[in-house]
mmCIF file of C-alpha atoms in Angstrom:
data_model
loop_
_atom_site.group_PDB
_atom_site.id
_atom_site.type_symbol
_atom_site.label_atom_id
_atom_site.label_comp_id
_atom_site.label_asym_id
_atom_site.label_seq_id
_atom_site.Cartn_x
_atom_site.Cartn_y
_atom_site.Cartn_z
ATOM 1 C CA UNK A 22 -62.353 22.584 -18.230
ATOM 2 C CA UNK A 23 -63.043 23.639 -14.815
ATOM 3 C CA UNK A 24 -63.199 20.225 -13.335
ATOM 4 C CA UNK A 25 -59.966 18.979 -15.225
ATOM 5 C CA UNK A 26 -58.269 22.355 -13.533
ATOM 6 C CA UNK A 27 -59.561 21.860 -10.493
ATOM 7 C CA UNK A 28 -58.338 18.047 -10.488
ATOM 8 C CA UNK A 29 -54.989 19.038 -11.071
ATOM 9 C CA UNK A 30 -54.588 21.475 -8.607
ATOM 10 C CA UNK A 31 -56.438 18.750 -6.290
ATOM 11 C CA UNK A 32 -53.466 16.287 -7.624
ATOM 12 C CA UNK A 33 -50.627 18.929 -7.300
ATOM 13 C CA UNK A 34 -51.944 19.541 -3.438
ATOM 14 C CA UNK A 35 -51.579 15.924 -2.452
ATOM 15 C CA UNK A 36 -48.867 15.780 -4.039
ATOM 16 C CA UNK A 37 -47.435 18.927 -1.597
ATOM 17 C CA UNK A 38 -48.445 16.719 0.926
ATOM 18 C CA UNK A 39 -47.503 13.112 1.141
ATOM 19 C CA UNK A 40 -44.365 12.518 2.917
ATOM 20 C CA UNK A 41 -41.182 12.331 0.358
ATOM 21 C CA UNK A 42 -39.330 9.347 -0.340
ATOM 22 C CA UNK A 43 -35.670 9.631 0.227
ATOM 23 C CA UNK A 44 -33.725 7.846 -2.389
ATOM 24 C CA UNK A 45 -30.952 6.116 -0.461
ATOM 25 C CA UNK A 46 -27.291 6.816 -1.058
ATOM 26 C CA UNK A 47 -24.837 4.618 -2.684
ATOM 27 C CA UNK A 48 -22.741 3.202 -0.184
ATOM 28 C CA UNK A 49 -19.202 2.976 -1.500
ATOM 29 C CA UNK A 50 -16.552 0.471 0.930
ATOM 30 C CA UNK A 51 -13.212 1.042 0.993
ATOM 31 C CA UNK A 52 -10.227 -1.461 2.101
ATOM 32 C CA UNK A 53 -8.035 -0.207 4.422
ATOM 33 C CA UNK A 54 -4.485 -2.142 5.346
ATOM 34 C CA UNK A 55 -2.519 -1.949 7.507
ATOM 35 C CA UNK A 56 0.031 1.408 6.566
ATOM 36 C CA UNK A 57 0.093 5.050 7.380
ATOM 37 C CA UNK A 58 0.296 5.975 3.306
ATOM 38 C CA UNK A 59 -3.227 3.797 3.082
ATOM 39 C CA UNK A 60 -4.926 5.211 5.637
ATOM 40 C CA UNK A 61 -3.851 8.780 4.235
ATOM 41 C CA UNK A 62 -4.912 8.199 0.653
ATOM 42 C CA UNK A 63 -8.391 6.155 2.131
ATOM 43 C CA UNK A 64 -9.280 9.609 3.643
ATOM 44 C CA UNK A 65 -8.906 11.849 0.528
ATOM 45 C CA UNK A 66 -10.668 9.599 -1.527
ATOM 46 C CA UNK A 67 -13.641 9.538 0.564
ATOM 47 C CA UNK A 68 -13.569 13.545 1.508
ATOM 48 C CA UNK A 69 -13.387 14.044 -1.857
ATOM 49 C CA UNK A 70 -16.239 11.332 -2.844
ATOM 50 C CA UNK A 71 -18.620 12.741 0.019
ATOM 51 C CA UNK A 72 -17.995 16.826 -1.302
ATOM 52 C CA UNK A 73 -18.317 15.389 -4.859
ATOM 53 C CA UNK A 74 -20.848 12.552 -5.024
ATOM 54 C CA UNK A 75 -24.111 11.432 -3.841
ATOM 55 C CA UNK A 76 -22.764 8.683 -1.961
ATOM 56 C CA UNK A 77 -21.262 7.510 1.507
ATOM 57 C CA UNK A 78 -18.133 6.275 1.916
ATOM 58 C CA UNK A 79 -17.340 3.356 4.396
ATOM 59 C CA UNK A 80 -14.461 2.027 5.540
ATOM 60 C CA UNK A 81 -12.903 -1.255 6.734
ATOM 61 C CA UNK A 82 -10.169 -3.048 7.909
ATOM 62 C CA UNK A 83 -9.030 -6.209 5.896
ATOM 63 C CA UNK A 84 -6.046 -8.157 4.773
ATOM 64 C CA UNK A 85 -5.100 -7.613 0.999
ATOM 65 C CA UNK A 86 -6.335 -10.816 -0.095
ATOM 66 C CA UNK A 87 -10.045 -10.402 1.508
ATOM 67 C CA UNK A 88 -9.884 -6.787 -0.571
ATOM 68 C CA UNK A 89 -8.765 -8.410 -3.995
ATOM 69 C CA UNK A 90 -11.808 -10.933 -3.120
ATOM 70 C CA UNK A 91 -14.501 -8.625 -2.517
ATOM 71 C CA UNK A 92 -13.371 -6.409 -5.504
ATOM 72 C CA UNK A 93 -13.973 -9.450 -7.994
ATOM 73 C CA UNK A 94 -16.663 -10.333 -6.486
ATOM 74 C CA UNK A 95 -18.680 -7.218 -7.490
ATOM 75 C CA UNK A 96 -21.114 -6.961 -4.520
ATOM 76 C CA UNK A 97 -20.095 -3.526 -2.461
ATOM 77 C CA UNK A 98 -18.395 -5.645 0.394
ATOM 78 C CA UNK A 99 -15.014 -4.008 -0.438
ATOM 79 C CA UNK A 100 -15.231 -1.334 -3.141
ATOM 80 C CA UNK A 101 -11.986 0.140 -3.436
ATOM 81 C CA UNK A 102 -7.930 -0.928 -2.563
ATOM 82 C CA UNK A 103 -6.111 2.349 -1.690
ATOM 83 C CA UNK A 104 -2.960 1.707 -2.183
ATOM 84 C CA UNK A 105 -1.706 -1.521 -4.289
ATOM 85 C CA UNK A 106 1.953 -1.841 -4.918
ATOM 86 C CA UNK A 107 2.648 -3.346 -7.940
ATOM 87 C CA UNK A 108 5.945 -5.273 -7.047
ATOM 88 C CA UNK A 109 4.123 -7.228 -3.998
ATOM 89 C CA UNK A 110 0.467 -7.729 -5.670
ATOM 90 C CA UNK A 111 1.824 -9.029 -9.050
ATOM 91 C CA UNK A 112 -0.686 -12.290 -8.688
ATOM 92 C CA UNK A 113 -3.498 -10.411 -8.107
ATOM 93 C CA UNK A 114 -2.935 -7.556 -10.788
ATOM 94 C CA UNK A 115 -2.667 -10.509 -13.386
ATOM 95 C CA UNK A 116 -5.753 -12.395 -12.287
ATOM 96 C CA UNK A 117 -8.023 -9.732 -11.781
ATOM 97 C CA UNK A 118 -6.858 -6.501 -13.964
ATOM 98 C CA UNK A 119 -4.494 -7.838 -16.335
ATOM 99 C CA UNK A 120 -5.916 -7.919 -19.947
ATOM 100 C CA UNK A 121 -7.538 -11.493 -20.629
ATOM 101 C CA UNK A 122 -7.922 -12.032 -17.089
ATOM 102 C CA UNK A 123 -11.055 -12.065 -14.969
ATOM 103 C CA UNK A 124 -10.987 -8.280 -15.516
ATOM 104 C CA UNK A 125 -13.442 -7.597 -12.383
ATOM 105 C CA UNK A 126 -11.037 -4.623 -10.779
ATOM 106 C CA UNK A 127 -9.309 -1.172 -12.654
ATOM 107 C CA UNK A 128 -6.783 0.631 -11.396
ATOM 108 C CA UNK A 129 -6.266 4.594 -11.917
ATOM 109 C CA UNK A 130 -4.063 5.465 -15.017
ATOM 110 C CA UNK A 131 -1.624 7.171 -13.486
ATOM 111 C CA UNK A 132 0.156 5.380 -10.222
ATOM 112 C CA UNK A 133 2.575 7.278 -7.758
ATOM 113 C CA UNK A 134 6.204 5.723 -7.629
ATOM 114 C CA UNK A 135 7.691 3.974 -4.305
ATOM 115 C CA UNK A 136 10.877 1.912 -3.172
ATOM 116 C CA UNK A 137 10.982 -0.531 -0.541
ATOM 117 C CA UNK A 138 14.122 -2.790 0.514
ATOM 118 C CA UNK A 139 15.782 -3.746 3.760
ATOM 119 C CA UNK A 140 16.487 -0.477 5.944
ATOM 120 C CA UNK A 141 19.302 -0.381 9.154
ATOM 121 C CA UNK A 142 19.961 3.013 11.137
ATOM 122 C CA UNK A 143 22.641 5.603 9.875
ATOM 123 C CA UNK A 144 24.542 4.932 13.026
ATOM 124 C CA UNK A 145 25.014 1.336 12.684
ATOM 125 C CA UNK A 146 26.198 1.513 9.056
ATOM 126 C CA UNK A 147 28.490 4.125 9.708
ATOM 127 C CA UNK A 148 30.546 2.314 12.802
ATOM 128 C CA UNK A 149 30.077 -1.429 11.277
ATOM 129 C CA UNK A 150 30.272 -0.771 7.606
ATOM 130 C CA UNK A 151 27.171 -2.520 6.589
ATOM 131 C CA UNK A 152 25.571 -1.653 3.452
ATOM 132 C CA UNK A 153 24.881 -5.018 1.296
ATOM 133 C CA UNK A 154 22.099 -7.270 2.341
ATOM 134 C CA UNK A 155 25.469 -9.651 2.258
ATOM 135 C CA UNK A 156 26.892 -7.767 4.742
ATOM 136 C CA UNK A 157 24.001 -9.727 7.098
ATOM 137 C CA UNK A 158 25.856 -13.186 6.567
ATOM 138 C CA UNK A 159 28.198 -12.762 8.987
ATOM 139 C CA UNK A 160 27.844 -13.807 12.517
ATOM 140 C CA UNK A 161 29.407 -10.806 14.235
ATOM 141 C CA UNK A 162 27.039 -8.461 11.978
ATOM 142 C CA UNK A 163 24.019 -10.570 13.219
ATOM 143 C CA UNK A 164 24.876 -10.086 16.829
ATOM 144 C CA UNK A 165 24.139 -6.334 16.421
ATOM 145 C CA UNK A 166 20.444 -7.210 15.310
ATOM 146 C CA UNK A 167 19.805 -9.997 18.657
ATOM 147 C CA UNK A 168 17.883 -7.870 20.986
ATOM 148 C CA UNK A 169 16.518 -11.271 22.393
ATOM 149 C CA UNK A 170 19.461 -12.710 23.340
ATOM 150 C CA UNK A 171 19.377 -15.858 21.894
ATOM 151 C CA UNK A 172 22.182 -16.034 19.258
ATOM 152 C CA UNK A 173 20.041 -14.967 16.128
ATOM 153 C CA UNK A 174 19.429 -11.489 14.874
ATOM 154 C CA UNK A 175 15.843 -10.415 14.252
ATOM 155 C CA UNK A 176 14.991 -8.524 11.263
ATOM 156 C CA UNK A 177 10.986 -7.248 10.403
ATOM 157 C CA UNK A 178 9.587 -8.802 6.813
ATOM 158 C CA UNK A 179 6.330 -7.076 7.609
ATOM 159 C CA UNK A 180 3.219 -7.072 9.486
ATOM 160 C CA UNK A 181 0.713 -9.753 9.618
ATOM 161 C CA UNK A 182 -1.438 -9.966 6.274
ATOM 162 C CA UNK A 183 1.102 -8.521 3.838
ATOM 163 C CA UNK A 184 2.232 -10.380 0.858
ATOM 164 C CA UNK A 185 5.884 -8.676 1.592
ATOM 165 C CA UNK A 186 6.065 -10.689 4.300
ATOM 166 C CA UNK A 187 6.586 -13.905 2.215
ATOM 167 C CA UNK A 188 8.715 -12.037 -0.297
ATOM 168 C CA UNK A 189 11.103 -10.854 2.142
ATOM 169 C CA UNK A 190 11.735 -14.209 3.625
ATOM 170 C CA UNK A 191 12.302 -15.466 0.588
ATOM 171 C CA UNK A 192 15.059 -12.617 0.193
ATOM 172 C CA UNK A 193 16.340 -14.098 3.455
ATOM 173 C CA UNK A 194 16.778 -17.080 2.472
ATOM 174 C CA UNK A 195 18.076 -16.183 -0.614
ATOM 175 C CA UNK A 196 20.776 -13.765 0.219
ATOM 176 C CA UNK A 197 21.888 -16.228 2.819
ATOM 177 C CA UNK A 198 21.254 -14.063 5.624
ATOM 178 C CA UNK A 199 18.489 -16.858 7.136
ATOM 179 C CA UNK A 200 20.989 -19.076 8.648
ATOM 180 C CA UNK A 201 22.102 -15.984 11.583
ATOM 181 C CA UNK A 202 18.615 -14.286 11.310
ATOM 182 C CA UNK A 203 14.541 -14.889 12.261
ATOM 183 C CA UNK A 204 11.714 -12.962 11.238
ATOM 184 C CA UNK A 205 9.088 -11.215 13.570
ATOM 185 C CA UNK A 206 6.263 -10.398 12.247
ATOM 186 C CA UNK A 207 4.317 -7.711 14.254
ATOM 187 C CA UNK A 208 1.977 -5.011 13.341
ATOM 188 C CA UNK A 209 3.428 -1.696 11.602
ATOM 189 C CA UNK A 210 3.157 0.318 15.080
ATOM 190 C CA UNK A 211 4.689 -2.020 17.106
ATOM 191 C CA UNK A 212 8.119 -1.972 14.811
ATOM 192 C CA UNK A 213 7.830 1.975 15.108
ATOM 193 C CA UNK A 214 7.994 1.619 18.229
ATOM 194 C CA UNK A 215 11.029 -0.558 18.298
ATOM 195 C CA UNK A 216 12.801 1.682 16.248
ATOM 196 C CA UNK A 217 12.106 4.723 18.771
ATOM 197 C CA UNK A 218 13.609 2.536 21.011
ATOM 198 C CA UNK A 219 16.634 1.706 18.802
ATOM 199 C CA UNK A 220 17.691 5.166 17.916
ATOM 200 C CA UNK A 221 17.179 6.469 21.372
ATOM 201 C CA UNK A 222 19.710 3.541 22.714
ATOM 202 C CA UNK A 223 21.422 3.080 19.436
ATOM 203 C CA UNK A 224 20.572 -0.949 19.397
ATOM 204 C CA UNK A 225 20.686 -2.308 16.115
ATOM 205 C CA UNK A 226 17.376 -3.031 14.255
ATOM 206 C CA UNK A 227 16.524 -4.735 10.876
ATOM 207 C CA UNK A 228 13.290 -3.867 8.483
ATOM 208 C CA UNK A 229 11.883 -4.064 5.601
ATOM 209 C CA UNK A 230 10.182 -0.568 4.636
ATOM 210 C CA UNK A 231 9.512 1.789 1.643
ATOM 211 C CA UNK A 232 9.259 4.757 0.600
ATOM 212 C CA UNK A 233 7.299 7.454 0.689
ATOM 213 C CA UNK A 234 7.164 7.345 4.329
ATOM 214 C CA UNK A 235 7.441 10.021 7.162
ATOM 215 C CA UNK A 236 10.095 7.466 8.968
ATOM 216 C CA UNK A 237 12.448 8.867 6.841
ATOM 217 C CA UNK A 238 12.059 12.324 7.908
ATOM 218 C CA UNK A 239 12.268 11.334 11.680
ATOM 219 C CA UNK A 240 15.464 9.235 11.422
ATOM 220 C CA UNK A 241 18.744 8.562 9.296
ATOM 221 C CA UNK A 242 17.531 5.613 7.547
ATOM 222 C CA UNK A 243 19.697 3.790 5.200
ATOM 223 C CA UNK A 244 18.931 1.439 2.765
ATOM 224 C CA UNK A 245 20.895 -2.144 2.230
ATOM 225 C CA UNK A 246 22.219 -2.607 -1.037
ATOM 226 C CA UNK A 247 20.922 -5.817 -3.210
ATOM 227 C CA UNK A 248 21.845 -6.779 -6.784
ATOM 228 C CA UNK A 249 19.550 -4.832 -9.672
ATOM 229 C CA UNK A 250 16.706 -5.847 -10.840
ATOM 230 C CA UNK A 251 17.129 -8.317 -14.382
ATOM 231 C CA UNK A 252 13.219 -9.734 -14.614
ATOM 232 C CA UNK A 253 10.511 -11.929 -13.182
ATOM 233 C CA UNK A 254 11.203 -15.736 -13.954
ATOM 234 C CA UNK A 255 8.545 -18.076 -13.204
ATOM 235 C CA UNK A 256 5.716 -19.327 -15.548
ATOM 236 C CA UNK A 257 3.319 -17.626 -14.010
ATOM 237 C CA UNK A 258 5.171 -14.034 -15.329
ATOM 238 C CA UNK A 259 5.599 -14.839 -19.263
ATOM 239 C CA UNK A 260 2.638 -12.208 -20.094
ATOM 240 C CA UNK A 261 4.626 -9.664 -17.845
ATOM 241 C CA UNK A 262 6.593 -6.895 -19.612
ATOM 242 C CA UNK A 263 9.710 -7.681 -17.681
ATOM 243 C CA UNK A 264 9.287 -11.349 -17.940
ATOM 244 C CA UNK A 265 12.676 -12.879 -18.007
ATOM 245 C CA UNK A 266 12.957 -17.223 -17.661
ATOM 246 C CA UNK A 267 16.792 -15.989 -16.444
ATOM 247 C CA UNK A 268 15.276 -13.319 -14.061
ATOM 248 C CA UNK A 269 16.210 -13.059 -10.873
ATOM 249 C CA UNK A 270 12.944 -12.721 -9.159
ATOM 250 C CA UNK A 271 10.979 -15.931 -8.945
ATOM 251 C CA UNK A 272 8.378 -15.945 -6.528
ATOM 252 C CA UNK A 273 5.784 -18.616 -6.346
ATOM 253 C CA UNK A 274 2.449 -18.280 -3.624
ATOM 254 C CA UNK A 275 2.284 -22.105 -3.296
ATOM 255 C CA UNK A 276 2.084 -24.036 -0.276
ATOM 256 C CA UNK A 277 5.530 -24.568 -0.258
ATOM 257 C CA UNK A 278 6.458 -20.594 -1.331
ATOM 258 C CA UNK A 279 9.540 -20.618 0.655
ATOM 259 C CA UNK A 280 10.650 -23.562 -1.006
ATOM 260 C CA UNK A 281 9.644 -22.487 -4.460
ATOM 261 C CA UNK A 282 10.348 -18.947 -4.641
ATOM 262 C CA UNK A 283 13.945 -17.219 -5.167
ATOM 263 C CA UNK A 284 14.584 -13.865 -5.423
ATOM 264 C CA UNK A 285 18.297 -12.157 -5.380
ATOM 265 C CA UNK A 286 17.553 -8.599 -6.525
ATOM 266 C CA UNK A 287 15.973 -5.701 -5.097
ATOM 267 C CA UNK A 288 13.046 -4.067 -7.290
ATOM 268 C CA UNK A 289 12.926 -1.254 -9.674
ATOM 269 C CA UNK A 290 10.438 1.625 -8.800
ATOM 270 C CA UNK A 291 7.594 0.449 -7.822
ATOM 271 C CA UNK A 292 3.866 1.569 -9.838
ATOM 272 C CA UNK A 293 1.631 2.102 -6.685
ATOM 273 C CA UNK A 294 -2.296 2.098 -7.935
ATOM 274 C CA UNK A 295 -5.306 2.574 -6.684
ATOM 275 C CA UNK A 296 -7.711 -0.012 -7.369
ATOM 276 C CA UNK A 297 -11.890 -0.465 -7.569
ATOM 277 C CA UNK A 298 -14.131 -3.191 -8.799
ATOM 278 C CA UNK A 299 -15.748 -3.065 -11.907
ATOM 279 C CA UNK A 300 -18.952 -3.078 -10.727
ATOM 280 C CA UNK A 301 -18.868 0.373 -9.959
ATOM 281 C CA UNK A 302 -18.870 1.606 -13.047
ATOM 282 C CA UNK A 303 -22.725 0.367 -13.215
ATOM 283 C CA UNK A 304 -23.736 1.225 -9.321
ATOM 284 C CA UNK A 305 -21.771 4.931 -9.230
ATOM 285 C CA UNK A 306 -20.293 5.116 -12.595
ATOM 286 C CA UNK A 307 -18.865 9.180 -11.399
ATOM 287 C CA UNK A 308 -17.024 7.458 -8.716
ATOM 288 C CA UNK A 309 -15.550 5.283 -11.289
ATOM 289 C CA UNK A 310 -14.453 7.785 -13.504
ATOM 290 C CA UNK A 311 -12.910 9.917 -10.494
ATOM 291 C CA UNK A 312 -11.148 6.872 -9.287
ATOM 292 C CA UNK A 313 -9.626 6.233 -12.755
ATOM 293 C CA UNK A 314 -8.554 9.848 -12.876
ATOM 294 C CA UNK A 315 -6.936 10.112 -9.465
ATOM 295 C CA UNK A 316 -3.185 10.725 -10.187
ATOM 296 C CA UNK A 317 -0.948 10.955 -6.623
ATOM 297 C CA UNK A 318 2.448 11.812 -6.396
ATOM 298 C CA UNK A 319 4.961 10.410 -3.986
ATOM 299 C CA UNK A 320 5.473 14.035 -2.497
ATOM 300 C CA UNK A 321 1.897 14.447 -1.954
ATOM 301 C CA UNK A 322 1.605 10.817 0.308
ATOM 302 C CA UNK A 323 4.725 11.998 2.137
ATOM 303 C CA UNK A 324 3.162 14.872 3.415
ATOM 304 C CA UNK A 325 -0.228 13.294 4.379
ATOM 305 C CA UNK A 326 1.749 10.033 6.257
ATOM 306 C CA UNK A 327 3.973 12.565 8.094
ATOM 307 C CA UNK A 328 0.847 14.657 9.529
ATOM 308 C CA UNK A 329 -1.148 11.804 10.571
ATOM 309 C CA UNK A 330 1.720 9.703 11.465
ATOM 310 C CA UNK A 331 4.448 12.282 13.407
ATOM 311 C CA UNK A 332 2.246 15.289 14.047
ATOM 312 C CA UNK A 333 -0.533 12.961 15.324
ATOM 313 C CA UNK A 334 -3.052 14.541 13.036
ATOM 314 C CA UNK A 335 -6.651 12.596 12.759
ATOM 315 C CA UNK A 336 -6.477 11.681 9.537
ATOM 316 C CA UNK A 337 -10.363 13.024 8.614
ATOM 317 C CA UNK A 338 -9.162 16.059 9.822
ATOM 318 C CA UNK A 339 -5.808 16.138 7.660
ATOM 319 C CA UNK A 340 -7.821 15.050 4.208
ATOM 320 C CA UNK A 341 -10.238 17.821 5.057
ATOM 321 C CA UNK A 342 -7.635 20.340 5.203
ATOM 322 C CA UNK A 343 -5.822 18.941 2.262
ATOM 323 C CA UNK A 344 -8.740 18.737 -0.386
ATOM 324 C CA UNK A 345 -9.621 22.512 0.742
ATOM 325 C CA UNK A 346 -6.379 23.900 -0.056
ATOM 326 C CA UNK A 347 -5.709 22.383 -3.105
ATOM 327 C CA UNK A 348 -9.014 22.334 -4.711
ATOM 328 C CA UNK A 349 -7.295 22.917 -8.296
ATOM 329 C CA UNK A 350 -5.668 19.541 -7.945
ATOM 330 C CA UNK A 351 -8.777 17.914 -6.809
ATOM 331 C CA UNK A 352 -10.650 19.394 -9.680
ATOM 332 C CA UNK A 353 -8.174 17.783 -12.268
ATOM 333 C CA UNK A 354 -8.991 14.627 -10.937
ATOM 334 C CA UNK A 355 -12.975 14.873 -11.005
ATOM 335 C CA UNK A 356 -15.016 13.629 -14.405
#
């Protein structure tokens, strides 16, 4: 008895000794585009993974597609898409979420809701009577927009990498408004910029945008008028709920889209998810469930773009404060 006590306390004293093994983290990736309401929501979600979880968030710049990619895929490259808007991502939500589909990425249950159109200053519409997208047909209403010079108004579809980009040519084209006007497509901070500049010289400008956003705080924004929404045409929509063959949104992401695609109707609110690849429900199956549980409101993104965005907040900094101030809504949202 003695010698199989004294080989366990022997044991337990090595034991004491040897050096630990740390158990490394689960590194979760998130996607971040391009906007001020992505890189707010990117930050809570990985304050409140780090305070919450055993794991380490990352995260990464990359173009919507390379997300939706890495998501499928499975493999950690890209874990997470912050901030998908339904009405611009409708491919990829029926290829990769959609029931029957590939089924490699979930998105939370309960999305935020969001507009986006074609957006001119308060100013302009008030002296020149512009408020249909129609409006834009006619030459002397372009000339406002020309801040080049060269005959043509410019108008913003979006920055480089967004799908809006294509869709909002394709409104162009179809409203008519094409013929008197070309689309720039520069990065999100440079057309903030140019609208600074606008306001403070009261110059015309042109762009698509959305809400929530803090621009609309900052500035009289007003929003074009476009026919209503009747349903998505197109083969590619007759599993859709609002599938229509008579609808007047019809946008195809062929090599010809421009060509193929017609849309002459603005959208209805717009379901804004979050989404995350599958796989994590096997690598950090609490981050999963939190993810699925997340439920944002529109009021809530508003107030995060406009502190990182117009009050120049870092945005580590504003999700910090955030998540410690309204720990009963974080709590709602954990499994």
């Amino acid at each position: 008895m003695k010698k199989v006590l004294s080989t366990l306390g022997l044991t337990a004293a090595v034991g004491l000794i040897l050096p630990q093994v740390a158990v490394a983290k689960e590194t979760i990736v998130i996607g971040e585009v391009s906007w001020d309401a992505s890189i707010a929501i990117e930050n809570i979600l990985k304050v409140i993974m780090e305070e919450n979880f055993d794991v380490d968030v990352e995260i990464i710049a990359a173009d919507q597609a390379a997300i939706w990619s890495a998501m499928d895929k499975g493999k950690g490259s890209v874990d997470i898409h912050p901030d998908i808007w339904s009405s611009s991502q409708t491919e990829p939500l029926a290829k990769f979420v959609a029931k029957g589909s590939r089924e490699s990425v979930k998105v939370n249950q309960h999305p935020y809701l969001g507009t986006d159109g074609f957006y001119i200053p308060g100013y302009i519409q008030d002296e020149y009577n512009v408020k249909s997208v129609y409006d834009l047909k006619k030459p002397e209403i372009a000339k406002l927009f020309d801040s080049d010079g060269d005959g043509l108004g410019e108008y913003w579809p979006g920055a480089p990498g967004w799908t809006g980009v294509k869709i909002n040519q394709v409104k162009a084209k179809s409203y008519g408004f094409d013929e008197y006007f070309e689309p720039v497509v520069v990065s999100d901070s440079i057309i903030k910029a140019q609208l600074k500049t606008a306001y403070r010289k009261k110059e015309g400008i042109l762009f698509y945008y959305w809400t929530p956003e803090w621009l609309h705080y900052a500035y009289d924004l007003r929003k074009l008028e476009e026919p209503k929404f009747t349903g998505y045409a197109g083969d590619s929509k007759k599993q859709h709920e609002d599938y229509n063959p008579e609808g007047c949104y019809k946008f195809n992401d062929t090599e010809n889209w421009l060509e193929d695609s017609d849309i002459t109707c603005n959208i209805p609110e717009t379901e804004i998810f979050i989404g995350y690849s599958v796989s994590l429900e096997e690598r950090a199956p609490k981050v999963a469930e939190f993810l699925s549980k997340v439920s944002l409101d529109a009021g809530y993104v508003s107030e995060w773009v406009y502190k990182i965005a117009s009050e120049n907040e870092d945005p580590i900094d504003m999700a910090e404060e955030w998540v410690k101030n309204n720990s009963k809504i974080v709590e709602t949202w954990l499994p």
